[in-house]
mmCIF file of C-alpha atoms in Angstrom:
data_model
loop_
_atom_site.group_PDB
_atom_site.id
_atom_site.type_symbol
_atom_site.label_atom_id
_atom_site.label_comp_id
_atom_site.label_asym_id
_atom_site.label_seq_id
_atom_site.Cartn_x
_atom_site.Cartn_y
_atom_site.Cartn_z
ATOM 1 C CA MET A 551 5.608 -1.295 -32.445
ATOM 2 C CA LYS A 552 7.184 -4.635 -33.273
ATOM 3 C CA CYS A 553 9.479 -5.649 -30.444
ATOM 4 C CA ASP A 554 13.038 -6.681 -31.237
ATOM 5 C CA SER A 555 13.799 -10.137 -29.811
ATOM 6 C CA ALA A 556 17.012 -8.897 -28.156
ATOM 7 C CA ILE A 557 15.130 -6.133 -26.318
ATOM 8 C CA ALA A 558 12.380 -8.561 -25.317
ATOM 9 C CA SER A 559 14.911 -11.050 -23.963
ATOM 10 C CA LEU A 560 16.747 -8.338 -22.019
ATOM 11 C CA ILE A 561 13.533 -7.132 -20.371
ATOM 12 C CA GLU A 562 12.209 -10.607 -19.603
ATOM 13 C CA ASN A 563 15.488 -11.613 -17.929
ATOM 14 C CA PHE A 564 16.248 -8.297 -16.207
ATOM 15 C CA PRO A 565 16.972 -8.825 -12.460
ATOM 16 C CA THR A 566 14.483 -6.149 -11.355
ATOM 17 C CA SER A 567 11.138 -4.863 -12.630
ATOM 18 C CA ALA A 568 11.357 -3.973 -16.334
ATOM 19 C CA SER A 569 8.943 -3.310 -19.173
ATOM 20 C CA LEU A 570 8.489 -1.906 -22.673
ATOM 21 C CA LYS A 571 5.434 0.171 -23.628
ATOM 22 C CA GLU A 572 4.092 1.593 -26.865
ATOM 23 C CA ALA A 573 5.095 5.248 -26.990
ATOM 24 C CA ASP A 574 1.746 6.597 -28.174
ATOM 25 C CA THR A 575 -0.736 4.420 -26.229
ATOM 26 C CA GLY A 576 1.245 3.454 -23.108
ATOM 27 C CA ARG A 577 0.219 -0.191 -23.554
ATOM 28 C CA TYR A 578 2.627 -2.837 -22.281
ATOM 29 C CA ILE A 579 4.371 -4.776 -25.072
ATOM 30 C CA VAL A 580 6.887 -6.732 -22.986
ATOM 31 C CA ASN A 581 7.406 -7.001 -19.238
ATOM 32 C CA ASN A 582 8.968 -9.424 -16.805
ATOM 33 C CA LEU A 583 7.720 -11.339 -13.780
ATOM 34 C CA HIS A 584 9.102 -8.751 -11.325
ATOM 35 C CA ASN A 585 7.022 -6.073 -13.026
ATOM 36 C CA SER A 586 3.746 -7.984 -13.166
ATOM 37 C CA LEU A 587 3.988 -9.368 -9.621
ATOM 38 C CA GLN A 588 4.251 -5.902 -8.085
ATOM 39 C CA PHE A 589 0.763 -5.296 -9.502
ATOM 40 C CA GLY A 590 -0.546 -8.668 -8.308
ATOM 41 C CA ILE A 591 -0.483 -10.224 -11.805
ATOM 42 C CA LYS A 592 1.182 -13.652 -11.725
ATOM 43 C CA ASN A 593 1.637 -14.113 -15.469
ATOM 44 C CA PRO A 594 3.511 -11.264 -17.230
ATOM 45 C CA LYS A 595 1.591 -12.001 -20.434
ATOM 46 C CA ASP A 596 -1.655 -10.988 -18.698
ATOM 47 C CA LEU A 597 -0.321 -7.430 -18.509
ATOM 48 C CA LEU A 598 0.246 -7.153 -22.257
ATOM 49 C CA GLY A 599 -2.058 -4.679 -23.989
ATOM 50 C CA LEU A 600 -2.968 -2.963 -20.713
ATOM 51 C CA THR A 601 -1.956 0.522 -19.626
ATOM 52 C CA ILE A 602 -1.044 1.710 -16.128
ATOM 53 C CA GLN A 603 -4.589 3.125 -15.893
ATOM 54 C CA ASP A 604 -6.048 -0.385 -16.340
ATOM 55 C CA ILE A 605 -4.315 -1.811 -13.269
ATOM 56 C CA ARG A 606 -6.342 -2.277 -10.081
ATOM 57 C CA PHE A 607 -4.510 -0.957 -7.030
ATOM 58 C CA ASN A 608 -5.178 -1.805 -3.374
ATOM 59 C CA GLN A 609 -5.907 1.851 -2.660
ATOM 60 C CA PRO A 610 -7.730 3.247 -5.734
ATOM 61 C CA ASP A 611 -7.324 6.955 -4.905
ATOM 62 C CA TRP A 612 -3.584 6.575 -4.441
ATOM 63 C CA GLY A 613 -3.436 4.290 -7.507
ATOM 64 C CA ALA A 614 -5.040 6.950 -9.716
ATOM 65 C CA GLN A 615 -2.457 9.522 -8.588
ATOM 66 C CA TYR A 616 0.380 7.040 -9.071
ATOM 67 C CA ALA A 617 -0.802 6.161 -12.596
ATOM 68 C CA LYS A 618 -0.842 9.849 -13.534
ATOM 69 C CA SER A 619 2.702 10.328 -12.204
ATOM 70 C CA ILE A 620 3.888 7.403 -14.355
ATOM 71 C CA GLU A 621 2.195 8.858 -17.431
ATOM 72 C CA ARG A 622 3.886 12.213 -16.777
ATOM 73 C CA LEU A 623 7.265 10.470 -16.581
ATOM 74 C CA ASP A 624 6.534 8.617 -19.852
ATOM 75 C CA LEU A 625 5.669 11.934 -21.474
ATOM 76 C CA SER A 626 8.886 13.503 -20.204
ATOM 77 C CA ALA A 627 10.940 10.667 -21.730
ATOM 78 C CA ARG A 628 9.140 11.137 -25.068
ATOM 79 C CA GLU A 629 9.545 14.901 -25.129
ATOM 80 C CA LYS A 630 13.206 14.889 -24.106
ATOM 81 C CA LYS A 631 14.060 11.827 -26.245
ATOM 82 C CA SER A 632 16.464 10.790 -23.499
ATOM 83 C CA HIS A 633 16.383 8.942 -20.188
ATOM 84 C CA VAL A 634 14.505 10.356 -17.211
ATOM 85 C CA ILE A 635 14.525 9.299 -13.551
ATOM 86 C CA GLY A 636 11.666 9.487 -11.081
ATOM 87 C CA ARG A 637 11.076 8.506 -7.480
ATOM 88 C CA HIS A 638 7.649 7.546 -6.216
ATOM 89 C CA GLN A 639 5.989 6.132 -3.152
ATOM 90 C CA PHE A 640 4.560 2.760 -4.109
ATOM 91 C CA LEU A 641 2.200 0.237 -2.540
ATOM 92 C CA ASP A 642 2.653 -3.228 -4.004
ATOM 93 C CA ALA A 643 -0.017 -5.890 -4.400
ATOM 94 C CA CYS A 644 0.956 -7.416 -1.021
ATOM 95 C CA GLY A 645 0.379 -4.096 0.745
ATOM 96 C CA GLU A 646 4.066 -3.335 1.304
ATOM 97 C CA ALA A 647 4.946 0.360 1.147
ATOM 98 C CA GLN A 648 8.037 1.161 -0.882
ATOM 99 C CA VAL A 649 10.006 4.001 -2.379
ATOM 100 C CA GLU A 650 10.899 3.178 -5.950
ATOM 101 C CA GLU A 651 13.464 4.689 -8.282
ATOM 102 C CA MET A 652 12.356 4.395 -11.882
ATOM 103 C CA VAL A 653 14.429 4.968 -15.029
ATOM 104 C CA LYS A 654 12.712 5.426 -18.395
ATOM 105 C CA PHE A 655 14.270 5.873 -21.806
ATOM 106 C CA PRO A 656 12.870 5.967 -25.329
ATOM 107 C CA VAL A 657 13.584 3.417 -28.052
ATOM 108 C CA LEU A 658 14.367 5.462 -31.154
ATOM 109 C CA GLY A 659 13.855 4.413 -34.757
ATOM 110 C CA THR A 660 16.199 5.107 -37.666
ATOM 111 C CA ARG A 661 14.527 8.481 -38.205
ATOM 112 C CA LYS A 662 14.816 9.364 -34.516
ATOM 113 C CA ASN A 663 11.121 8.689 -34.080
ATOM 114 C CA ILE A 664 10.130 7.173 -30.732
ATOM 115 C CA LEU A 665 9.037 3.564 -31.016
ATOM 116 C CA GLY A 666 8.530 2.744 -27.343
ATOM 117 C CA ILE A 667 9.458 3.485 -23.743
ATOM 118 C CA VAL A 668 11.640 1.108 -21.717
ATOM 119 C CA THR A 669 11.329 1.229 -17.926
ATOM 120 C CA TYR A 670 13.297 -0.425 -15.174
ATOM 121 C CA ARG A 671 12.629 0.032 -11.496
ATOM 122 C CA HIS A 672 14.436 -0.472 -8.170
ATOM 123 C CA ASP A 673 12.980 -0.663 -4.666
ATOM 124 C CA ILE A 674 15.169 1.739 -2.651
ATOM 125 C CA THR A 675 13.223 1.548 0.621
ATOM 126 C CA ARG A 676 16.212 -0.040 2.361
ATOM 127 C CA THR A 677 18.226 3.142 1.830
ATOM 128 C CA LEU A 678 15.800 5.209 3.922
ATOM 129 C CA PRO A 679 16.480 6.152 7.558
ATOM 130 C CA PRO A 680 14.213 4.119 9.902
ATOM 131 C CA ILE A 681 12.045 7.136 10.768
ATOM 132 C CA ASN A 682 11.351 7.652 7.050
ATOM 133 C CA VAL A 683 10.219 4.040 6.678
ATOM 134 C CA TYR A 684 7.623 4.745 9.365
ATOM 135 C CA LEU A 685 6.559 7.995 7.703
ATOM 136 C CA LEU A 686 6.261 6.130 4.399
ATOM 137 C CA ASN A 687 3.875 3.634 5.967
ATOM 138 C CA ARG A 688 1.865 6.497 7.457
ATOM 139 C CA LYS A 689 1.123 7.657 3.902
ATOM 140 C CA PHE A 690 -0.882 4.469 3.372
ATOM 141 C CA TYR A 691 -1.964 3.183 6.793
ATOM 142 C CA ASN A 692 -3.268 4.364 10.158
ATOM 143 C CA THR A 693 -0.924 4.839 13.113
ATOM 144 C CA ALA A 694 -1.330 1.403 14.703
ATOM 145 C CA SER A 695 -0.870 -0.467 11.421
ATOM 146 C CA SER A 696 2.105 1.705 10.440
ATOM 147 C CA ILE A 697 3.852 1.003 13.750
ATOM 148 C CA GLU A 698 3.216 -2.730 13.374
ATOM 149 C CA ARG A 699 4.464 -2.788 9.786
ATOM 150 C CA THR A 700 7.571 -0.721 10.548
ATOM 151 C CA LEU A 701 8.654 -2.827 13.522
ATOM 152 C CA THR A 702 7.990 -5.995 11.514
ATOM 153 C CA TYR A 703 9.994 -4.580 8.597
ATOM 154 C CA PHE A 704 13.015 -4.170 10.875
ATOM 155 C CA LYS A 705 12.380 -7.584 12.513
ATOM 156 C CA VAL A 706 11.980 -6.248 16.063
ATOM 157 C CA ARG A 707 8.192 -6.470 16.537
ATOM 158 C CA GLN A 708 8.461 -9.632 18.671
ATOM 159 C CA TYR A 709 10.538 -7.834 21.320
ATOM 160 C CA PHE A 710 7.707 -5.501 22.338
ATOM 161 C CA ILE A 711 5.133 -6.867 24.760
ATOM 162 C CA THR A 712 2.632 -4.007 24.364
ATOM 163 C CA PRO A 713 1.900 -1.655 21.428
ATOM 164 C CA LEU A 714 3.840 1.590 21.032
ATOM 165 C CA THR A 715 2.335 5.025 20.569
ATOM 166 C CA ASP A 716 3.190 7.281 17.640
ATOM 167 C CA ALA A 717 5.516 9.395 19.783
ATOM 168 C CA GLN A 718 7.240 6.341 21.282
ATOM 169 C CA VAL A 719 7.975 4.694 17.935
ATOM 170 C CA ARG A 720 9.383 7.950 16.573
ATOM 171 C CA VAL A 721 11.748 8.242 19.551
ATOM 172 C CA PHE A 722 12.698 4.574 19.210
ATOM 173 C CA LEU A 723 13.506 4.880 15.501
ATOM 174 C CA LEU A 724 15.512 8.060 15.986
ATOM 175 C CA ARG A 725 17.402 6.493 18.897
ATOM 176 C CA SER A 726 18.265 3.570 16.618
ATOM 177 C CA GLU A 727 20.072 6.082 14.392
ATOM 178 C CA ARG A 728 22.301 6.936 17.376
ATOM 179 C CA LEU A 729 20.743 10.363 17.873
ATOM 180 C CA SER A 730 21.201 11.914 21.301
ATOM 181 C CA THR A 731 18.357 13.063 23.522
ATOM 182 C CA LYS A 732 19.062 16.653 22.524
ATOM 183 C CA GLU A 733 19.045 15.814 18.801
ATOM 184 C CA ILE A 734 15.784 13.865 19.093
ATOM 185 C CA SER A 735 14.134 16.694 21.027
ATOM 186 C CA ARG A 736 15.100 19.166 18.285
ATOM 187 C CA PHE A 737 13.929 16.818 15.522
ATOM 188 C CA LEU A 738 10.546 16.163 17.148
ATOM 189 C CA ARG A 739 10.241 19.637 18.653
ATOM 190 C CA ILE A 740 9.652 18.336 22.148
ATOM 191 C CA SER A 741 11.566 18.790 25.404
ATOM 192 C CA ASP A 742 14.514 16.659 26.505
ATOM 193 C CA ARG A 743 12.452 15.487 29.450
ATOM 194 C CA THR A 744 9.664 14.297 27.162
ATOM 195 C CA VAL A 745 12.194 12.294 25.151
ATOM 196 C CA GLU A 746 13.458 10.664 28.346
ATOM 197 C CA CYS A 747 9.871 9.871 29.392
ATOM 198 C CA HIS A 748 9.284 8.142 26.077
ATOM 199 C CA CYS A 749 12.524 6.160 26.516
ATOM 200 C CA ALA A 750 11.362 5.051 29.972
ATOM 201 C CA ALA A 751 8.034 3.964 28.489
ATOM 202 C CA LEU A 752 9.866 2.047 25.774
ATOM 203 C CA ARG A 753 11.911 0.156 28.366
ATOM 204 C CA ASN A 754 8.671 -0.882 30.077
ATOM 205 C CA LYS A 755 7.305 -2.209 26.789
ATOM 206 C CA VAL A 756 10.372 -4.250 25.810
ATOM 207 C CA ILE A 757 10.889 -7.827 26.952
ATOM 208 C CA ASP A 758 12.990 -7.773 30.157
ATOM 209 C CA GLY A 759 13.266 -3.998 29.775
ATOM 210 C CA ASN A 760 16.338 -4.518 27.600
ATOM 211 C CA LEU A 761 15.947 -1.549 25.266
ATOM 212 C CA PRO A 762 19.682 -1.314 24.392
ATOM 213 C CA TYR A 763 19.542 -4.875 23.018
ATOM 214 C CA VAL A 764 16.589 -4.114 20.728
ATOM 215 C CA LEU A 765 18.259 -0.891 19.597
ATOM 216 C CA SER A 766 21.396 -2.872 18.765
ATOM 217 C CA LEU A 767 19.304 -5.211 16.588
ATOM 218 C CA MET A 768 17.914 -2.189 14.784
ATOM 219 C CA LYS A 769 21.393 -0.798 14.223
ATOM 220 C CA GLU A 770 22.554 -4.134 12.816
ATOM 221 C CA SER A 771 19.553 -4.278 10.494
ATOM 222 C CA VAL A 772 20.171 -0.760 9.186
ATOM 223 C CA SER A 773 23.920 -1.398 8.780
ATOM 224 C CA CYS A 774 23.241 -4.590 6.798
ATOM 225 C CA ASP A 775 20.813 -2.740 4.559
ATOM 226 C CA GLN A 776 23.373 -0.009 3.866
ATOM 227 C CA ASP A 777 26.018 -2.620 3.034
ATOM 228 C CA LEU A 778 23.638 -4.340 0.600
ATOM 229 C CA THR A 779 22.731 -1.118 -1.184
ATOM 230 C CA GLN A 780 26.385 -0.134 -1.558
ATOM 231 C CA SER A 781 27.556 -3.528 -2.852
#
């Protein structure tokens, strides 16, 4: 299809990831810098003419599944001839795990024929509870790397003097959501005493044993994120 200059300008200047594809081939016609950078492509023009299947992902097996999910969403927008919304787990070119919310809608011609598919995308990871950020990382990385990435994400990694275990980080993240010992034990299906043992271990792994301080930093981080997503 021939891209209208107004549509091209809107996509190129959109504040988040945005693109326009050919309806029949799925090839990119227009996209912006936000869209190309998430795939590790610095110049948006280098993405033109490619399809989602042509993109090289950090984890090829996941990338193949992701590409298929995007094609299914494109097909849904074509068949319904209206906007569709999808949420996917995403691993960007820098290795950061995200949850994205994607909106697609068809560009219709004068005869109601579909000329192309417009997509815009938001990273909604900041809306997730802390424990879900950890579980998201676990989809892509091993336990040790996921713990490191999650604590770094919430800017509290430097307060721990020794690495946490899987069970300890889960208790820590749930505690940061102000859950009681009883609530954490039910969530993790462990005893109250085990929760308290993990809390004691956490205190021994925090600088000066000041676990309440680190938890307060987590709460501030989560509160700020919620304020940003609601503004």
